[in-house]
GROMACS .gro file of C-alpha atoms in nm:
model
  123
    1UNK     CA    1   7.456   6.459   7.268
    2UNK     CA    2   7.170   6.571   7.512
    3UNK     CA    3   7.184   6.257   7.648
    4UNK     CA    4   7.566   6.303   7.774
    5UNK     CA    5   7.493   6.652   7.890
    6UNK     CA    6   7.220   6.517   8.078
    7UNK     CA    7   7.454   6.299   8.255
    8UNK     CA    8   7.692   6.562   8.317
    9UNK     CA    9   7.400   6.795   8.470
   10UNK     CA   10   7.330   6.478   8.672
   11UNK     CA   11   7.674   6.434   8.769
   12UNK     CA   12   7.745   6.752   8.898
   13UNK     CA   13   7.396   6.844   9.084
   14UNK     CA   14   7.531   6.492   9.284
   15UNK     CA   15   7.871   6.617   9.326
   16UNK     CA   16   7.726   7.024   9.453
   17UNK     CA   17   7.532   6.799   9.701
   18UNK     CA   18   7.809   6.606   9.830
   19UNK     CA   19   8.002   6.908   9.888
   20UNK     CA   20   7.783   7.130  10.114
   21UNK     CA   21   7.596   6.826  10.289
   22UNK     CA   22   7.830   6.785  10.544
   23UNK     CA   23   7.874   7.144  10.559
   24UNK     CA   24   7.518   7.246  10.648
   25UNK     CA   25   7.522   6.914  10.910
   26UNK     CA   26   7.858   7.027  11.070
   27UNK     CA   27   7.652   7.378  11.117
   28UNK     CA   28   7.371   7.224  11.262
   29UNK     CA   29   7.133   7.346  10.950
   30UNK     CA   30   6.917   7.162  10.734
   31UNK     CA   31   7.015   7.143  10.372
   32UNK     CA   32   6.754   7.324  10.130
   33UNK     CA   33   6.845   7.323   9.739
   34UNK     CA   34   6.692   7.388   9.434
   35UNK     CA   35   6.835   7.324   9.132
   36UNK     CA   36   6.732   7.476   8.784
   37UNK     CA   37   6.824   7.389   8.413
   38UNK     CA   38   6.921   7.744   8.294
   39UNK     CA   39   7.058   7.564   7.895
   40UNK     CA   40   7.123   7.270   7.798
   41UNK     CA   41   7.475   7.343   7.968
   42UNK     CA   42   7.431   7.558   8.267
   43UNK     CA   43   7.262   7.436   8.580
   44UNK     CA   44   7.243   7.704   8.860
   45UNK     CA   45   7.202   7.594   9.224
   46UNK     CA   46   7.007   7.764   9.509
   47UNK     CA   47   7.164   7.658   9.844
   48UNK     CA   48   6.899   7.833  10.115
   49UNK     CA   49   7.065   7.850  10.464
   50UNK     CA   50   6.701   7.904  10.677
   51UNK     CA   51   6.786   8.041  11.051
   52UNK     CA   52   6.663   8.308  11.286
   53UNK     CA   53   6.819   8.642  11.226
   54UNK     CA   54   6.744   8.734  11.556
   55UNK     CA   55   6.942   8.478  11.752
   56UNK     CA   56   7.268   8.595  11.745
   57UNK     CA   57   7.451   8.266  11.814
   58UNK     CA   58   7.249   8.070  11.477
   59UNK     CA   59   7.323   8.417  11.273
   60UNK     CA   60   7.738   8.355  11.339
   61UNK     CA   61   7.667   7.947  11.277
   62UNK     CA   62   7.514   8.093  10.916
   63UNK     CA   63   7.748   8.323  10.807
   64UNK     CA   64   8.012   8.002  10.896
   65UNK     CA   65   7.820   7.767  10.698
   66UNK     CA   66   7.767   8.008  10.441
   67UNK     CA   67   8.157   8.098  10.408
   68UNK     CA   68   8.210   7.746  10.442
   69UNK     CA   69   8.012   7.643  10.146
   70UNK     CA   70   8.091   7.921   9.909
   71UNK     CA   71   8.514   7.855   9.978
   72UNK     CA   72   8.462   7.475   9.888
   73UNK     CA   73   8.209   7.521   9.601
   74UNK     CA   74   8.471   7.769   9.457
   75UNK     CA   75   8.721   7.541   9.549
   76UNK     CA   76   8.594   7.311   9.314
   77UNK     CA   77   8.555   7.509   9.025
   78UNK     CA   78   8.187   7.624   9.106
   79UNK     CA   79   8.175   7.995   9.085
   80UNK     CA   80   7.884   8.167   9.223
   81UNK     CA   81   7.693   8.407   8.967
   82UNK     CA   82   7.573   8.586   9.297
   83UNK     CA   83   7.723   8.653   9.635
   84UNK     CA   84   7.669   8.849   9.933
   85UNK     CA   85   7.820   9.199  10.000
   86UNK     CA   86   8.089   9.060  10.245
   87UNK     CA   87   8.226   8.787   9.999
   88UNK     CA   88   8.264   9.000   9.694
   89UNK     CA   89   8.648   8.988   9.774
   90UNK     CA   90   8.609   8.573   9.697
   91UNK     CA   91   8.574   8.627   9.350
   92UNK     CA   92   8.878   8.826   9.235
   93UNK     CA   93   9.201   8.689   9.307
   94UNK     CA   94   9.347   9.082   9.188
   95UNK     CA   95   9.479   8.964   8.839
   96UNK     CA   96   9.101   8.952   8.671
   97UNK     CA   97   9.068   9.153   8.415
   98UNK     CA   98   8.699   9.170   8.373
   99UNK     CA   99   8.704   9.270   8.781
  100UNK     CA  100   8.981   9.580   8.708
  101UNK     CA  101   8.744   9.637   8.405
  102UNK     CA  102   8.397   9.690   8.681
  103UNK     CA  103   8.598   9.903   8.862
  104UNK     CA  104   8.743  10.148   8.638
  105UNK     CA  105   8.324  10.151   8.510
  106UNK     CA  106   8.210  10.151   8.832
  107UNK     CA  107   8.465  10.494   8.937
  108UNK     CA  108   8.351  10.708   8.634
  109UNK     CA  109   7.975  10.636   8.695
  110UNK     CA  110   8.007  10.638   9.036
  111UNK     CA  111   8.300  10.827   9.236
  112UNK     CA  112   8.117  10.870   9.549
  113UNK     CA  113   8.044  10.555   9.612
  114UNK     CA  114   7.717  10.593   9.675
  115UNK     CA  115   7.520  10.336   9.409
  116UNK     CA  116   7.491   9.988   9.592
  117UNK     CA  117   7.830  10.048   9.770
  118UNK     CA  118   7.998   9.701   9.858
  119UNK     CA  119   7.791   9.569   9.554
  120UNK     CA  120   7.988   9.483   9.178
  121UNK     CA  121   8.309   9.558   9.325
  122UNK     CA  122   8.523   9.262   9.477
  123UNK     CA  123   8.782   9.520   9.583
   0.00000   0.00000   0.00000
């Protein structure tokens, strides 16, 4: 049995790759990942997008790659466990149930919005 999971881990790290490879090339970036076993069924992915933060041009080819990347990975079935701030919306399609569930938490504990605001909250 560890043997097939093995495989599947395999299979999957190969088919993350060949899903944001061409992405990061199209954006001119080079590809960095790290890949972890987390279990015997979960392997997480680290897809780094390295660029200058100061040159505004490679900042807006980032945030395209990164968009890019995150809306094909989820695409094909791989969720994110983290995201940035502006692509919390990504994760709730409005009919979740654990998302309506954060919110109604995150409104009693917090009504001003004023703990991590754009943070835990998809909408």
């Amino acid at each position: 049995m560890a043997g097939a999971r093995a495989a599947h881990a395999r299979t999957d790290l190969l088919h993350v790759h060949s899903l944001v490879e061409p992405l990061f090339a199209a954006h001119g970036f080079d590809l960095f990942e790290t890949f972890s076993m987390i279990n015997e069924r979960v392997l997480g992915a680290v897809l780094t997008i390295c660029f200058d933060q100061e040159d505004a041009a490679e900042v807006a080819r980032a945030r395209l790659c990164y968009e890019a990347c995150l809306a094909r990975l989820m695409g094909a079935g791989y969720i994110p466990y983290r995201v940035a701030p502006q692509s919390m919306a990504a994760l709730d399609s409005g009919h979740d149930t654990y998302w309506r569930t954060v919110a109604r938490i995150k409104a009693a504990l917090d009504p001003q919005h004023i703990i991590a605001p754009g943070r835990y909250q998809p909408r």
